[in-house]
Tab-separated table of C-alpha atoms in Angstrom:
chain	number	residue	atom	x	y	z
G	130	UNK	CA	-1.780	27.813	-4.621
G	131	UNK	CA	0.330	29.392	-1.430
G	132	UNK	CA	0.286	27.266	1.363
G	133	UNK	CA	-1.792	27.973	4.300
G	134	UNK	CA	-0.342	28.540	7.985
G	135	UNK	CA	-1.812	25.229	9.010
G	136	UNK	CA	-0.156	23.322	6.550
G	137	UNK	CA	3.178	24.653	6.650
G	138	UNK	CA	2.620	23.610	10.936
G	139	UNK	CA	2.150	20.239	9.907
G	140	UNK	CA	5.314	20.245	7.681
G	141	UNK	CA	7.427	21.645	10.220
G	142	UNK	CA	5.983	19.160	12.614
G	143	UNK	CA	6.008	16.382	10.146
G	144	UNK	CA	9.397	17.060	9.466
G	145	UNK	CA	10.246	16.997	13.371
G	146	UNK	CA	8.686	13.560	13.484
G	147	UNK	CA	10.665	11.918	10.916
G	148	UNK	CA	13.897	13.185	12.750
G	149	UNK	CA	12.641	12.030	15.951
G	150	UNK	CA	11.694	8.190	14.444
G	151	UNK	CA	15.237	8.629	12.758
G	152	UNK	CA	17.230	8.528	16.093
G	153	UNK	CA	17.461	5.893	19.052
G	154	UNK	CA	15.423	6.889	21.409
G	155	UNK	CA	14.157	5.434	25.071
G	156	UNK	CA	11.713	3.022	25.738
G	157	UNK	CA	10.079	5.810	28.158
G	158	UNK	CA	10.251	8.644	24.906
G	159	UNK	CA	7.067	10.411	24.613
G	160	UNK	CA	7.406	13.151	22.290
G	161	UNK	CA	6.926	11.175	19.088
G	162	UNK	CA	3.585	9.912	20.066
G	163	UNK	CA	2.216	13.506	20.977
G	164	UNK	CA	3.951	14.670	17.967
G	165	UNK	CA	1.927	12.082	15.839
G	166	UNK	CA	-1.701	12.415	17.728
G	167	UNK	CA	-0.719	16.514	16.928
G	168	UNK	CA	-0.241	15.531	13.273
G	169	UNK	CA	-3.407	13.048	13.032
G	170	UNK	CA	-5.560	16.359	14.731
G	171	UNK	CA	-3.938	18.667	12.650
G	172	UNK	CA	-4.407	16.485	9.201
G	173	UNK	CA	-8.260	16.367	10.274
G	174	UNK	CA	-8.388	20.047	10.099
G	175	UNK	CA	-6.512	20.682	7.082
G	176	UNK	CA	-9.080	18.080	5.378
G	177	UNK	CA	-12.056	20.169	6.470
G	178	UNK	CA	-10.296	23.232	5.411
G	179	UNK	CA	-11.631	25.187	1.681
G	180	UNK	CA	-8.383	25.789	0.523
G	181	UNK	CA	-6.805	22.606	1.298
G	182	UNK	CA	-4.245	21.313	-0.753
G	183	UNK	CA	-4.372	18.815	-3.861
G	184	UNK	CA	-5.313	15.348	-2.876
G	185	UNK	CA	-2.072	14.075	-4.228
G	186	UNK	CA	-0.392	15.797	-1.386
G	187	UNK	CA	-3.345	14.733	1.087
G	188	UNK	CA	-2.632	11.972	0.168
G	189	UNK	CA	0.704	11.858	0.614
G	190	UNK	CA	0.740	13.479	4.202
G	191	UNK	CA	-1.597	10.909	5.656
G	192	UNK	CA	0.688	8.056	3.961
G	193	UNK	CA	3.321	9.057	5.788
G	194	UNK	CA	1.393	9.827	9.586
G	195	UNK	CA	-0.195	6.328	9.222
G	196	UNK	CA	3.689	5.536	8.542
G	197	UNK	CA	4.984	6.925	11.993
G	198	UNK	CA	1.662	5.420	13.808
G	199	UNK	CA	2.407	1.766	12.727
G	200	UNK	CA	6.229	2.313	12.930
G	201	UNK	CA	5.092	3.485	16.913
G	202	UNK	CA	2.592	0.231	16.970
G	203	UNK	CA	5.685	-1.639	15.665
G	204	UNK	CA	7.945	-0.520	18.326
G	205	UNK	CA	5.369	-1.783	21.324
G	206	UNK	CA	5.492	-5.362	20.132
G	207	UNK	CA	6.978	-7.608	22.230
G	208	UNK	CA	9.117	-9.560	19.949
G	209	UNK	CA	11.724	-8.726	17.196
G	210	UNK	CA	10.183	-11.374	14.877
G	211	UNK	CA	6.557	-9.439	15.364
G	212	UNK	CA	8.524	-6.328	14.804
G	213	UNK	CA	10.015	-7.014	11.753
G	214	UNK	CA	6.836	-8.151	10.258
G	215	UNK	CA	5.107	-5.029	11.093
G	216	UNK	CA	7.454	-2.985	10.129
G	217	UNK	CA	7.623	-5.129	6.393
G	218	UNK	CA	4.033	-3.950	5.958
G	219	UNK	CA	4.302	-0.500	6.199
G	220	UNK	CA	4.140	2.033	3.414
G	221	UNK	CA	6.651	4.888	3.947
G	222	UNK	CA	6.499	8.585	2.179
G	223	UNK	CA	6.780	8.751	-1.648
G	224	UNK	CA	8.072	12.369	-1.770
G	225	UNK	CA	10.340	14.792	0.709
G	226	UNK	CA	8.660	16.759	3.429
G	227	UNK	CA	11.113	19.268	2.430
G	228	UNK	CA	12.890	20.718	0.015
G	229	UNK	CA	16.152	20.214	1.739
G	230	UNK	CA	15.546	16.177	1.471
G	231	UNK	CA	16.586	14.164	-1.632
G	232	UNK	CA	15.233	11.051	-0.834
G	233	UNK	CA	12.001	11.064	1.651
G	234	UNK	CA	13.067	10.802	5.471
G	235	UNK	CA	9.920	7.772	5.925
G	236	UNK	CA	12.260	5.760	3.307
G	237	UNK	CA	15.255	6.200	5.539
G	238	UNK	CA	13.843	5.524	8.694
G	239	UNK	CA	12.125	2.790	7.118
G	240	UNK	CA	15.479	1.090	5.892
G	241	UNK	CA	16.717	1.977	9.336
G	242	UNK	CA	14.273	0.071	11.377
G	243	UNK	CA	14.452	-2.549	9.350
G	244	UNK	CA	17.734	-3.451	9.983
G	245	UNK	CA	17.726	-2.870	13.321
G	246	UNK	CA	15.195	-5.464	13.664
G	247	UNK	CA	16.830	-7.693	11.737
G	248	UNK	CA	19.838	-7.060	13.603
G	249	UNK	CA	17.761	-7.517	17.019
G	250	UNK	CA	16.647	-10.823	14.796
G	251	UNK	CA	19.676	-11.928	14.593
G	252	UNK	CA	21.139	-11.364	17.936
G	253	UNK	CA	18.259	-13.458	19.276
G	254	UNK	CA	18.990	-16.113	17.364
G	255	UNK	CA	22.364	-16.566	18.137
G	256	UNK	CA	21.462	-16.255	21.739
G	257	UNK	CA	19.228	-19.345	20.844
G	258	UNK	CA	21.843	-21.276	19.265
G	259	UNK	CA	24.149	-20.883	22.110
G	260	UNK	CA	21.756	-21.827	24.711
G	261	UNK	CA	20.579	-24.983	22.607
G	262	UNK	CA	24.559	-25.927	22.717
G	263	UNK	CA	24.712	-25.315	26.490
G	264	UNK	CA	21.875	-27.060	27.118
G	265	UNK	CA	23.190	-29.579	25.294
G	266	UNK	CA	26.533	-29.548	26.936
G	267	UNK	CA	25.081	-28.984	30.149
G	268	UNK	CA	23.414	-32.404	29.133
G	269	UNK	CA	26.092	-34.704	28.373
G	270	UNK	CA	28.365	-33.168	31.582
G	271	UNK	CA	25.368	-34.388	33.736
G	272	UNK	CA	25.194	-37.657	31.819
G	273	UNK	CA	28.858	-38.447	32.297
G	274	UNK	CA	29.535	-37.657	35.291
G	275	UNK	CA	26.151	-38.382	37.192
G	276	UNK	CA	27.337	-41.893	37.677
G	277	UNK	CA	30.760	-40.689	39.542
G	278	UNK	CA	28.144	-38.338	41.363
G	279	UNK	CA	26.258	-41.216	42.660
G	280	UNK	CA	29.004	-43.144	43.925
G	281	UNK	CA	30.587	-40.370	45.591
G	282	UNK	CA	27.642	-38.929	46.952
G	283	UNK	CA	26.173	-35.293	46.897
G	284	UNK	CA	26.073	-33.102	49.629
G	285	UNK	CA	22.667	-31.538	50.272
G	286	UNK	CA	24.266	-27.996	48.615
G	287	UNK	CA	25.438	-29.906	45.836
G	288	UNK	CA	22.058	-31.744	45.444
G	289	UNK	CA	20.469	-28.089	45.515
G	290	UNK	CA	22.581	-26.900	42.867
G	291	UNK	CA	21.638	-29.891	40.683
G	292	UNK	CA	17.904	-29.517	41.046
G	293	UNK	CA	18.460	-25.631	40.359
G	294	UNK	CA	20.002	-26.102	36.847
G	295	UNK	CA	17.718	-28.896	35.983
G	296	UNK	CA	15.332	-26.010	36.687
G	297	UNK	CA	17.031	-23.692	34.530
G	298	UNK	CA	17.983	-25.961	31.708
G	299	UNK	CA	14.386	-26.909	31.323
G	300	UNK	CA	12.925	-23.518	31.502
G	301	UNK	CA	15.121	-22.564	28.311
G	302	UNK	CA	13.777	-25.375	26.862
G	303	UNK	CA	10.554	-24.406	27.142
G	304	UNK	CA	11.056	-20.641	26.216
G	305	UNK	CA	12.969	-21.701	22.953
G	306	UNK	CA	9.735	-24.441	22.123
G	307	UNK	CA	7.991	-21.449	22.936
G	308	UNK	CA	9.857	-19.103	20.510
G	309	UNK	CA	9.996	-21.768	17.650
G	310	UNK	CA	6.039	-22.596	17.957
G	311	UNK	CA	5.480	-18.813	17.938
G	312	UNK	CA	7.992	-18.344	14.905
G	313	UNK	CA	6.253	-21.423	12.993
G	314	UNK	CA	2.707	-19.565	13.477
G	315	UNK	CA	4.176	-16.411	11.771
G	316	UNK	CA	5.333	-18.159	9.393
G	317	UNK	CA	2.177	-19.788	8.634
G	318	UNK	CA	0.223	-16.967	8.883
G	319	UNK	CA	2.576	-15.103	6.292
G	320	UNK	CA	2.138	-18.151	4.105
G	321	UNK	CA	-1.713	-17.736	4.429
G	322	UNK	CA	-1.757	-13.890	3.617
G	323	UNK	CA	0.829	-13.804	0.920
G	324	UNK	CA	-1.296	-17.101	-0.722
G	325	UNK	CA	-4.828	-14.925	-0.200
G	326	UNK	CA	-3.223	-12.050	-1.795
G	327	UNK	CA	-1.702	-13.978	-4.739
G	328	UNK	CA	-5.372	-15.069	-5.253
G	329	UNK	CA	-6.634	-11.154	-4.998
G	330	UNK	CA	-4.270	-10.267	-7.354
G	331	UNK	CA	-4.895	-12.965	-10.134
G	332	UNK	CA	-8.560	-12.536	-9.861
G	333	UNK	CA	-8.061	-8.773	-10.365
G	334	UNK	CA	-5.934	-9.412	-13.219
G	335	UNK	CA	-8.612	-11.372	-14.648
G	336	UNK	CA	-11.119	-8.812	-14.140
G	337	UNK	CA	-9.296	-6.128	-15.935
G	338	UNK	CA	-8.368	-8.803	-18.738
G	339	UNK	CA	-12.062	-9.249	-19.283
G	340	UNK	CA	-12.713	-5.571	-18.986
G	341	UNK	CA	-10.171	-4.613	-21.409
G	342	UNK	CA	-11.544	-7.296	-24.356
G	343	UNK	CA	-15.372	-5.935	-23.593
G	344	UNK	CA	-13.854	-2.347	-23.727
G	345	UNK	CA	-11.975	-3.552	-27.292
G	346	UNK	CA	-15.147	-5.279	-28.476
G	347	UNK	CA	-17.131	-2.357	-27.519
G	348	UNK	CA	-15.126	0.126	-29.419
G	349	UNK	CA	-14.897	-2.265	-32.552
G	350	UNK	CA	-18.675	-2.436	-32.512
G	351	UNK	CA	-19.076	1.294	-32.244
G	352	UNK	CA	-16.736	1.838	-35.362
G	353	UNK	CA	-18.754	-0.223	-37.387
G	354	UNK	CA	-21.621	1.722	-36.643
G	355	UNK	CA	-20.025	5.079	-36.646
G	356	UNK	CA	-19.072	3.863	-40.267
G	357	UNK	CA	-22.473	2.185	-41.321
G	358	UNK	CA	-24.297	5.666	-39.860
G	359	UNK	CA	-22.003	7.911	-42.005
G	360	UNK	CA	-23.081	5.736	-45.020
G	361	UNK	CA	-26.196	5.865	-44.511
G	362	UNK	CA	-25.976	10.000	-44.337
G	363	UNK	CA	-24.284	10.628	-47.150
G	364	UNK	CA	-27.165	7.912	-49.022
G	365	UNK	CA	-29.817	10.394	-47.588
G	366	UNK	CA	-28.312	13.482	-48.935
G	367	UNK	CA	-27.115	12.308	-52.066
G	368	UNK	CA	-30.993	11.279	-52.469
G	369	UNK	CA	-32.469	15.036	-51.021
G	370	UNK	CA	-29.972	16.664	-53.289
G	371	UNK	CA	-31.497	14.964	-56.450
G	372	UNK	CA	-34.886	15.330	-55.078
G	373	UNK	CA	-34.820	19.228	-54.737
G	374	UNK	CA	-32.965	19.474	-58.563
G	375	UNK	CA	-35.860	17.629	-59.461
G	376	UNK	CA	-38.754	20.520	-57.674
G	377	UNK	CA	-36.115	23.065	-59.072
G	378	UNK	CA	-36.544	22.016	-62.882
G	379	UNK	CA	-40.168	21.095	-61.915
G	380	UNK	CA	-40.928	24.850	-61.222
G	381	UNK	CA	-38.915	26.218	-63.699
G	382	UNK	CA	-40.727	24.253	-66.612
G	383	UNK	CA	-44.146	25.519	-65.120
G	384	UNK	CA	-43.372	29.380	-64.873
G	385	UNK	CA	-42.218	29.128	-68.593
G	386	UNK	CA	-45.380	27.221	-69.638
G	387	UNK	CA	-47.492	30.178	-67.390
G	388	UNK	CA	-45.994	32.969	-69.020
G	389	UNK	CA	-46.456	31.326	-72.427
G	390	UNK	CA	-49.931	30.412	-72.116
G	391	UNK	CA	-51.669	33.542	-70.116
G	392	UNK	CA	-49.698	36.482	-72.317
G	393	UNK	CA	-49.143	39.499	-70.433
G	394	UNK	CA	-52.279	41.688	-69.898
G	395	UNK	CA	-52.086	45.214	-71.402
């Protein structure tokens, strides 16, 4: 079936979006989220449509616009660890929007983003590292030469500028006890979900293991019937077949002895 005018709009604009979420764009970039409320509106109508298209490709289109909605959710999270665990959850495109795509543009930008968080990831936590070994350096300066300090004597600038990075040490301290309780918590909480969906999964398997022995028992027990019920017809026949030889001969044997015993009339 030829596709209709609104569907080949949402291709085009599909298409559009995936080249949009394939660039770097700026925090203050709109068009991709208009582009993707246009999709979601324009999916809705195509669904209500009579001559939609198969629900394979349905299906497929709304995979990939809940695709570019999370991977826009992703992007509004405030840290790269968040990010990266959104954007491990989400289900890009199984086939090209177009026919000038060999591999599906939602797979690309998915691999894309991806990286980039993990690069973001990574850049973070060498940031971390290196303010952990200030700090710490920071730390032993002050601890060796506070006593020299105190003899000396600080001037009231001096004493200022103390107090300051004592200020500023221990507010990195508390952002990276921040980060690593907030990075523990997603951890855990992975933990959790990937343990609660190990449990889904085995108790489905289960299910369908018990399904497929009651559908194998089932179909045993039906072929033993099947063969006991073609017994029992070909018993019944062989029986109605000798019954009605029988009434054959029967009747035969009775218009000889009629014609023999009333003779003809003349």
């Amino acid at each position: 079936m030829a596709a209709t005018r609104l569907e080949l709009n949402l291709m085009r604009l599909l298409s559009r979006c995936e080249a949009l979420a394939a660039e770097r764009r700026d925090p203050e970039e709109w068009r991709l989220e208009k582009y993707v409320a246009a999709l979601e509106d324009m999916l809705r109508e195509l669904k209500k449509q009579s001559s939609k298209p198969a629900p394979e490709l349905l299906n497929e289109y709304s995979r990939k616009v809940d695709f570019l909605k999370g991977l826009l959710e992703a992007e509004k999270l405030p840290s790269s660890t968040e990010k990266a665990l959104a954007n491990q959850l989400l289900a890009p495109g199984r086939t090209p929007t177009t026919a000038k795509e060999r591999t599906p543009a939602t797979k690309t930008v998915h691999l894309q983003t991806k990286a980039r968080c993990t690069g973001q990831m990574r850049s973070e936590l060498l940031g971390t590292v290196g303010l952990l070994l200030l700090l710490l350096l920071c730390r032993e300066y002050k601890s060796l030469f506070s006593p020299l300090c105190c003899c000396r004597g600080l001037s009231s600038d001096e004493k200022q500028s103390a107090v300051e990075l004592d200020a500023v040490l221990q507010h990195h301290q508390d952002m990276q006890e921040k980060l690593a309780e907030e990075m523990l918590s997603l951890a855990r909480s992975l933990k959790n979900n990937t343990l609660a969906a190990q449990n889904v999964i085995k108790q489905d398997n289960q299910t369908l293991s018990h399904s497929l022995r009651m559908a194998d028992q089932n179909f045993e027990k039906l072929k033993d019937e099947s063969d006991r019920l073609e017994q029992h017809a070909k018993k019944s026949v062989n029986w109605l077949l000798w019954i009605m030889l029988i009434v054959v001969c029967f009747i035969f044997i009775s218009m000889i002895l009629f014609i023999r015993i009333f003779p003809k009339l003349r």
